[in-house]
XYZ file of C-alpha atoms in Angstrom:
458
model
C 16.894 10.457 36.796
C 19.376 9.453 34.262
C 17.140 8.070 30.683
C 19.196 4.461 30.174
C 20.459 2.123 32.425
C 23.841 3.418 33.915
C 26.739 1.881 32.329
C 29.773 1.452 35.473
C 33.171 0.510 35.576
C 33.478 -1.776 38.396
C 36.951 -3.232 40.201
C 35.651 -6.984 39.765
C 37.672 -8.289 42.701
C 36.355 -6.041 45.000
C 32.939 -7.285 44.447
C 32.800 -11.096 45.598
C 29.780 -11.832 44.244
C 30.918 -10.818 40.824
C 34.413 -12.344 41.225
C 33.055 -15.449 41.771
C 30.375 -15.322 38.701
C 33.539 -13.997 36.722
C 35.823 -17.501 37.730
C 32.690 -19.408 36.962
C 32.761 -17.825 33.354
C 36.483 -18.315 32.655
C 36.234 -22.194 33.920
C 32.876 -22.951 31.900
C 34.339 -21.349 28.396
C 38.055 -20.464 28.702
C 37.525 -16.846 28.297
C 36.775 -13.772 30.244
C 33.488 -12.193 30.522
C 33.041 -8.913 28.331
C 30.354 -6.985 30.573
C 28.291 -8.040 33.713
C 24.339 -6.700 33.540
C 21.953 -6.683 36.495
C 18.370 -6.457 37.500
C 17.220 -6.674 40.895
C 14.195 -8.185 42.213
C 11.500 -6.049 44.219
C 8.943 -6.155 46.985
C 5.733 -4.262 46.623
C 4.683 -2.323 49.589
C 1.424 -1.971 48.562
C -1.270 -1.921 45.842
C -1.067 -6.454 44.828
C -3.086 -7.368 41.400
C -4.077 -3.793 40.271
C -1.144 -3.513 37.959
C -2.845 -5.530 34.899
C -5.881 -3.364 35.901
C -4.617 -0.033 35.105
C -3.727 0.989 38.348
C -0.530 2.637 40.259
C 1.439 0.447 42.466
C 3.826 1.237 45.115
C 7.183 -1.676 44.921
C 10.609 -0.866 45.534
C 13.591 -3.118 44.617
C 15.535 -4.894 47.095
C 19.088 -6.078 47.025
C 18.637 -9.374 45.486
C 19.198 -9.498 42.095
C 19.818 -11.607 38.778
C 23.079 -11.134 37.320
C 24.750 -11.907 34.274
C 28.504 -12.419 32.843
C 28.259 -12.334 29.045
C 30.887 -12.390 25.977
C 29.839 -11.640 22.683
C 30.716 -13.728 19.538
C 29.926 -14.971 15.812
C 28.679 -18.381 16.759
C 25.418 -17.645 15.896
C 24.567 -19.607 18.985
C 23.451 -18.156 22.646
C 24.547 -20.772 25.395
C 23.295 -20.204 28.769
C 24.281 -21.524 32.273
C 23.795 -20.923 35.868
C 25.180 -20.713 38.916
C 22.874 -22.403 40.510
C 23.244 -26.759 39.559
C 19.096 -27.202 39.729
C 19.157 -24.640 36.336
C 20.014 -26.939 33.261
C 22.782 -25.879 30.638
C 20.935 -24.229 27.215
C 22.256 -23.390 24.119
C 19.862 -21.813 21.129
C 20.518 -20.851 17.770
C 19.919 -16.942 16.991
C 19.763 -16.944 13.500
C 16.206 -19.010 13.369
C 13.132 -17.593 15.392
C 13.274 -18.115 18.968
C 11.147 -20.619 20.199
C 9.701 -20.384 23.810
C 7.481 -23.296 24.925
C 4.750 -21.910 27.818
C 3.738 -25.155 28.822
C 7.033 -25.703 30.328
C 8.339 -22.268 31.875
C 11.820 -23.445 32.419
C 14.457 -20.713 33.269
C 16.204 -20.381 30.422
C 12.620 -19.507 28.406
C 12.527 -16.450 30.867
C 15.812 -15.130 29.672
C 14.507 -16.075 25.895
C 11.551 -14.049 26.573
C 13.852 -10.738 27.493
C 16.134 -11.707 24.119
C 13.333 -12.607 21.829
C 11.850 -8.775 23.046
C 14.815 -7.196 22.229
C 15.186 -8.596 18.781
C 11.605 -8.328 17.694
C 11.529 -4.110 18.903
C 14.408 -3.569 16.629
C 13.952 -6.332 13.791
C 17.413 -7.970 14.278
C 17.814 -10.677 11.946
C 20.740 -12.221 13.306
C 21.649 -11.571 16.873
C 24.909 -11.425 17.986
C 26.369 -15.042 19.558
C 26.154 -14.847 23.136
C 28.207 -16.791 26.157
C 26.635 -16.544 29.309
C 26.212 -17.764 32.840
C 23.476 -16.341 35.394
C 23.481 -16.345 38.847
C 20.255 -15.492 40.949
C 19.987 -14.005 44.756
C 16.372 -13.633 44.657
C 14.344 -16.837 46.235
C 12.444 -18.378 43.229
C 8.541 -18.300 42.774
C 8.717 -16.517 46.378
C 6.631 -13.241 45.213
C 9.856 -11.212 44.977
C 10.032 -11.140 40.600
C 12.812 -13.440 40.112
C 10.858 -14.331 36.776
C 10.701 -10.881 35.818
C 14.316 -9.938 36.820
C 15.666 -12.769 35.162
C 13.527 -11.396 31.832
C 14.776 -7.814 32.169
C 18.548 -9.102 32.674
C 18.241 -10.578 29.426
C 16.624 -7.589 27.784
C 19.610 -5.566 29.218
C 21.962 -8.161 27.968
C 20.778 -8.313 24.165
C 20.970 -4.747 23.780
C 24.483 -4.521 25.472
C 25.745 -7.605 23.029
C 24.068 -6.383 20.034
C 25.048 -2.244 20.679
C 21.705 -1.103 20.983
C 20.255 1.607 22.930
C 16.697 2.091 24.955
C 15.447 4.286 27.755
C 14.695 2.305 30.979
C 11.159 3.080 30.054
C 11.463 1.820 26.671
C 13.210 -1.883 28.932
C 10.781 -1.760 30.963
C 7.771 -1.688 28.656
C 9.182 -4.161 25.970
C 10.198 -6.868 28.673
C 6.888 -6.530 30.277
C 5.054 -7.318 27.244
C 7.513 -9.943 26.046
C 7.294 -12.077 29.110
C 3.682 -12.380 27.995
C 5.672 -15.419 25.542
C 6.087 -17.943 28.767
C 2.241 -17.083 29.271
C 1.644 -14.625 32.465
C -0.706 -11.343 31.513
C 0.889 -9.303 34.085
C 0.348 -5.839 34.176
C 4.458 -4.517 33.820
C 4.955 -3.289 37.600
C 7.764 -5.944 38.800
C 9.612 -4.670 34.839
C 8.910 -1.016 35.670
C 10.837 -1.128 39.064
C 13.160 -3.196 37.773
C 14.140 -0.569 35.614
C 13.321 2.577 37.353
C 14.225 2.308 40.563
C 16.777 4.393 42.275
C 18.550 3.646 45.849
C 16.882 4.978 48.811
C 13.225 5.799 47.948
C 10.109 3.764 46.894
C 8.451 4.564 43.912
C 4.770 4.871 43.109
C 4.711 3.700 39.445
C 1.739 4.886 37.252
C 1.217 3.380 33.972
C -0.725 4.721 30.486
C 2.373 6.420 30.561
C 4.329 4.665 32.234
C 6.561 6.818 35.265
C 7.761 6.262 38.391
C 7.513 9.180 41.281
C 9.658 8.599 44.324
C 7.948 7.565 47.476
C 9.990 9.040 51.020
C 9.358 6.029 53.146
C 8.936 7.214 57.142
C 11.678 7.180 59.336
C 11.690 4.581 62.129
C 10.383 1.641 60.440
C 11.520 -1.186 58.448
C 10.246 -3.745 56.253
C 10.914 -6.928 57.086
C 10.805 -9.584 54.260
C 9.693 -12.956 55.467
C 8.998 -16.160 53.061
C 6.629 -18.488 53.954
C 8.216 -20.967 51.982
C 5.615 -22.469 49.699
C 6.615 -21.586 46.026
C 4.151 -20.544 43.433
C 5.437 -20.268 40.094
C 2.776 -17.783 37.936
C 3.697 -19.392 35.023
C 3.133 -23.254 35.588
C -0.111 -22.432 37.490
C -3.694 -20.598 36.386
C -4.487 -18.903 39.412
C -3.033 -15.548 37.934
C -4.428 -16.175 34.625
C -8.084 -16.943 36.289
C -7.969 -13.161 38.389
C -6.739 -11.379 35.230
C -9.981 -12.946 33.332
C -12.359 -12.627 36.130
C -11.000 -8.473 35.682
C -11.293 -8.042 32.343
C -14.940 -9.778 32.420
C -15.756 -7.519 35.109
C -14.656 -4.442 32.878
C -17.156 -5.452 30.303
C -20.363 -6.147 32.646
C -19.954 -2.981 34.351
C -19.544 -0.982 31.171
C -22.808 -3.120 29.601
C -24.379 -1.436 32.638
C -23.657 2.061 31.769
C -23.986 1.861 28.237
C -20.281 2.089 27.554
C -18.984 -0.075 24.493
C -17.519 -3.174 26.562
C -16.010 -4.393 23.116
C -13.059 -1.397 23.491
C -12.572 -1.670 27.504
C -10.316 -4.362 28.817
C -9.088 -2.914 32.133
C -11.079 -1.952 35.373
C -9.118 1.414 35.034
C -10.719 2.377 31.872
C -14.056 1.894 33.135
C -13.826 4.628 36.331
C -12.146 6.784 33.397
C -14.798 6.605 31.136
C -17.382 7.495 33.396
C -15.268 10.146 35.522
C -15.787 8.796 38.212
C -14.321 8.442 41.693
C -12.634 5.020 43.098
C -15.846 5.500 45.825
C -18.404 5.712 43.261
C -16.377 2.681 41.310
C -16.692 0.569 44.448
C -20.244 1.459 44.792
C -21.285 0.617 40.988
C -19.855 -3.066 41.976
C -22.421 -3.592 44.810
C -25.181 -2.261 42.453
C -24.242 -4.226 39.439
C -22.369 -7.290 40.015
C -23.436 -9.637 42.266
C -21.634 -11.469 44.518
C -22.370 -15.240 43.586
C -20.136 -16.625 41.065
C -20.933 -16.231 37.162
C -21.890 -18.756 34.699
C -20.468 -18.374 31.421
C -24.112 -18.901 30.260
C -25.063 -15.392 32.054
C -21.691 -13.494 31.058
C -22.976 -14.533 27.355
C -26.556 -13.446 27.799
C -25.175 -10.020 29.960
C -22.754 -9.159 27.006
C -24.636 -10.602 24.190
C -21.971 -12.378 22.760
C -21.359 -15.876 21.914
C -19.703 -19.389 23.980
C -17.122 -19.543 21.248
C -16.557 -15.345 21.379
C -16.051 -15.938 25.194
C -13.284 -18.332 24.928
C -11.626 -16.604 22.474
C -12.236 -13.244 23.018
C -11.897 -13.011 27.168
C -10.029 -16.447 28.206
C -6.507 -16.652 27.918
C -4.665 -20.255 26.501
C -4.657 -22.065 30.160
C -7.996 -20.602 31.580
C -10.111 -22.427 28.820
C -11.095 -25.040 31.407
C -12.735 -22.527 33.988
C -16.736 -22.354 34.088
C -17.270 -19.806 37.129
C -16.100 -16.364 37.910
C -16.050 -14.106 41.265
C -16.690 -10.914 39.197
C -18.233 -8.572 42.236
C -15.272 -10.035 44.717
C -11.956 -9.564 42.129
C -13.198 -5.684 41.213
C -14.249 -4.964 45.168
C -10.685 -5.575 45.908
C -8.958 -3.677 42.983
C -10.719 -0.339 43.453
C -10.305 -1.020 47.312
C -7.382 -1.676 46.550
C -6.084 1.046 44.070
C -7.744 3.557 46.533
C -5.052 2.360 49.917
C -2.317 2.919 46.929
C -3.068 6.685 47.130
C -3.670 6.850 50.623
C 0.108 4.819 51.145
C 1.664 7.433 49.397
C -0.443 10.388 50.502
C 0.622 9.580 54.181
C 4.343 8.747 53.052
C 3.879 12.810 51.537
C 2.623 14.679 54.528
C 4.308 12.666 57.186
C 1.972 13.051 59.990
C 2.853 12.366 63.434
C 1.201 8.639 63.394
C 1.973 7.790 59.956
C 3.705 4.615 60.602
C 0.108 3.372 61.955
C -1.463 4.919 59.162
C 0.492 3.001 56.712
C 0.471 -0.255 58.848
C -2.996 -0.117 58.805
C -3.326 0.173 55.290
C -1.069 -2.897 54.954
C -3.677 -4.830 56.451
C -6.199 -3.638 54.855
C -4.273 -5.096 51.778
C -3.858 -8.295 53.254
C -7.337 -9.253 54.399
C -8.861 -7.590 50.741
C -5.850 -10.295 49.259
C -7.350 -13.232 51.167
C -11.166 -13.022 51.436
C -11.777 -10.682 48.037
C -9.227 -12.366 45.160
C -8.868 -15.428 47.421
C -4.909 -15.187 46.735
C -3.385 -15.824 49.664
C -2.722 -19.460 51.578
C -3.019 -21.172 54.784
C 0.973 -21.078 55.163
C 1.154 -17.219 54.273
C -2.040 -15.802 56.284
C -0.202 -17.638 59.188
C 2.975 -16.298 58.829
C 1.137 -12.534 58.684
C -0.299 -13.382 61.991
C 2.756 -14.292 63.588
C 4.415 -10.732 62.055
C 1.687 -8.727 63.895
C 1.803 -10.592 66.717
C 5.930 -10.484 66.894
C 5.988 -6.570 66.654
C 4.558 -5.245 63.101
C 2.258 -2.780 62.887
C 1.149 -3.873 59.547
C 1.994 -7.511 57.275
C 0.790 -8.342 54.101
C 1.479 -10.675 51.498
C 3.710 -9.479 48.352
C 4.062 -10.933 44.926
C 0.721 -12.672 42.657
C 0.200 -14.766 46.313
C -0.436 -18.140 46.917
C 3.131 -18.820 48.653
C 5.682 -16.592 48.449
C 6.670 -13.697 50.827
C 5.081 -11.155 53.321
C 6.415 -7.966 54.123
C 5.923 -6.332 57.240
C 6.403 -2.662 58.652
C 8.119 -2.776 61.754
C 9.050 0.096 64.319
C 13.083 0.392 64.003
C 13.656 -0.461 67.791
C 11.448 -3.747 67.952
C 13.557 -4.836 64.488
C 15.517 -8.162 66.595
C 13.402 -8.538 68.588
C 10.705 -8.681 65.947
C 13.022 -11.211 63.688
C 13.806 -13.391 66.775
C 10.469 -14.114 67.453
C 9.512 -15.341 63.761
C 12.017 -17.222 63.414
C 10.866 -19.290 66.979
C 7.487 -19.205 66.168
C 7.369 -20.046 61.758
C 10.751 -21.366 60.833
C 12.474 -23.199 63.710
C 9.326 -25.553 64.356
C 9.321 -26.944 60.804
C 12.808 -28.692 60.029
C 12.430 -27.931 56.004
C 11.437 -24.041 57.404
C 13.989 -24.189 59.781
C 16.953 -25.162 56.891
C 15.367 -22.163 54.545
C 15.208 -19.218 57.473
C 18.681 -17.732 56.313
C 17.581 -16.646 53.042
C 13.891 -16.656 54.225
C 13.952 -13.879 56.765
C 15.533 -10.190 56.030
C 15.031 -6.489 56.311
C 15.286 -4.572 53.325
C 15.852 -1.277 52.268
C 14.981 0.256 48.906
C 17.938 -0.630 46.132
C 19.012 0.711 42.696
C 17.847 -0.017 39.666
C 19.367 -2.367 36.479
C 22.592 -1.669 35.326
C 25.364 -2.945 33.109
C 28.899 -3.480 34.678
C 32.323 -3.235 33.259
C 35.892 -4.525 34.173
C 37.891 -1.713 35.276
């Protein structure tokens, strides 16, 4: 696999999509476009919430993408637009520190996040002005990393504009931490594949370091990409926040009970690697030490010995202050469980045996019921819409993304694939007019697409 992000020369007006974005750019600022970047969205198969744990996850990325034409200037300003009306004009100075303001995650912040990144890894003083307009494929706050694609697109961009050079790794790492700014602790998976994905093949992505191993998905199935049409956005919400917490309180107890130092563990990962042990034995140490009534932060304090004020400072993150109980035994049941059907997903995808599309399906579901009854991240609307996937012809539906709305993805058999889609579409989205005016973009099959690259004119 190639180190950096493929550079292409591209015949713009065979590409619609990018002829269009391109007469956009010439009618907004009178000019044409110097280079074109792009950074897909994904859908992970399986392994939701373990990312921020320590643990491998198994995405791939899908055709939707974020896309941006960009010139390069002396302004000393960056103006952004988009494509889309909804997404408000922008312009920022980049010769004064970039500001971002978390408690209102509006788009343009995201792309901030991916520029301020970018300037802070190599200490640029004064970034080079920037003209751009964005255009997005990928449904927003569906589960499918339009955040996160939007934040890598704008990594790509600054070190395109400002003729730098990084490894995808390198991207991948610095815009996961970066769009920590606009306040979401994720754990980098939705930047890695982003980045590292290559058409045609899944990838299992390990972190600590971070790689990505290709993943041959099984012939004669499909996954099937349905949106249940209730938007989440991570940023604007603490439910994410909350499960990262309730994890990295969970770290601590259990390393309090085998006299591990809590103070240097932060990830559930670290714990099972301390005490070499296996995801089995992990999974057992959580029914012996945590229970499975929720936490005080009165007993947290007296289990770790440390004080209210160390709590909030020390554990909570900025918009979790307010929270007072925490599902400690449920949230780390469900991320060894969890991390454990990771392995088994790609040890069946491996050795292809004859039933492996069960095998895997079964595994989805696993996923899926851990998701909704263990870290309680799932909805009415989506744990409906799985039903209604394995009842239409999946043999296994989950939800994808943080949860609470967004998107499922099912495995289905290649020869039930219409009449699979046909019957969702009677039974979720035709019933509900607001459904019903969504189920174009709502319902797809994907395959496994390429990774970010930068385009240019030929």
């Amino acid at each position: 696999m190639a180190t950096n992000p493929p550079k292409l020369k591209t015949a713009i007006t065979a590409n619609e999509r990018l002829q269009n974005l391109k007469n956009t750019f010439e009618t907004k600022y009178g000019e044409a476009p110097l280079f074109y970047a792009c950074a897909p969205g994904r859908v992970n198969l399986i392994g939701e919430h373990i990312d921020y744990c320590g643990y491998s996850v198994l995405p791939m990325a899908i055709e939707q993408s974020i896309i941006a034409a960009v010139s390069v200037n002396s302004s000393g300003t960056i103006q952004l637009a988009n494509t889309n009306p909804q997404y408000k004009d922008f312009t920022v100075s980049c010769l004064e520190d970039i500001a971002i303001d978390r408690d209102n995650p509006k788009w343009h912040y995201y792309f901030l996040c991916g520029v301020k990144g970018i300037q802070e890894k190599f200490g640029i003083a004064h970034l080079s002005g920037m003209l751009c307009v964005v255009d997005g494929t990928i449904p927003p706050s569906s589960g499918l990393s339009s955040s996160s694609a939007l934040v890598c697109c704008a990594g790509l961009v600054t070190t395109e504009a400002n003729q730098k050079f990084l490894s995808k790794v390198a991207l991948a790492e610095i815009c996961a931490k970066c769009e920590r700014y606009i306040g979401t602790e994720g754990g980098g998976m939705d930047q890695s594949i982003s980045f590292l994905a290559e058409r045609g093949t899944a990838k299992l992505i390990e972190f600590q370091p971070l790689r990505a191993t290709d993943v041959k998905l099984p012939d004669g199935a499909v996954f099937v990409i349905s949106n249940c049409c209730v938007e989440m956005n991570k940023a604007a919400s603490s439910h994410f926040n909350i499960r990262v917490v309730e994890c990295r309180i969970a770290t601590k107890m259990l390393a309090q009970a085998r006299g591990l130092d809590s103070s240097r563990l932060l990830k559930l990962a670290e714990v099972q690697t301390a005490l070499k042990a296996s995801l089995e034995e992990m999974l057992a140490l959580v029914d012996e030490v945590l229970h499975p009534e929720p936490y005080s932060r009165e007993e947290i304090c007296k289990v770790l010995g440390i004080t209210s004020e160390q709590f909030s400072t020390e554990l909570l993150s900025a918009n979790t202050q307010h929270v007072t109980h925490f599902k400690l035994h449920q949230r780390a049941k469900h991320v060894y469980g969890e991390a454990a059907r990771v392995l088994q997903f790609k040890t069946v995808c491996d050795s292809e045996p004859a039933e492996s599309i069960r095998l895997l399906g079964d595994l989805m579901n696993q996923s899926h019921a851990s998701c909704r009854d263990l870290y309680e991240c799932s909805c009415t609307e989506l744990d409906q819409l799985v039903d209604i996937c394995l009842k239409s012809g999946a043999v296994g539906s989950r939800l994808t993304g943080a949860g609470w709305g967004g998107c499922a993805v099912s495995m289905v058999p290649s020869e039930r694939v219409e009449s699979f889609l046909q019957a969702v579409r009677e039974a979720y989205y035709l019933p509900d007019p607001r459904r019903a005016a969504m189920e174009k973009k709502s319902l797809f099959v994907s395959k496994p697409g390429g990774g970010a690259a930068v385009f240019l004119e030929e």
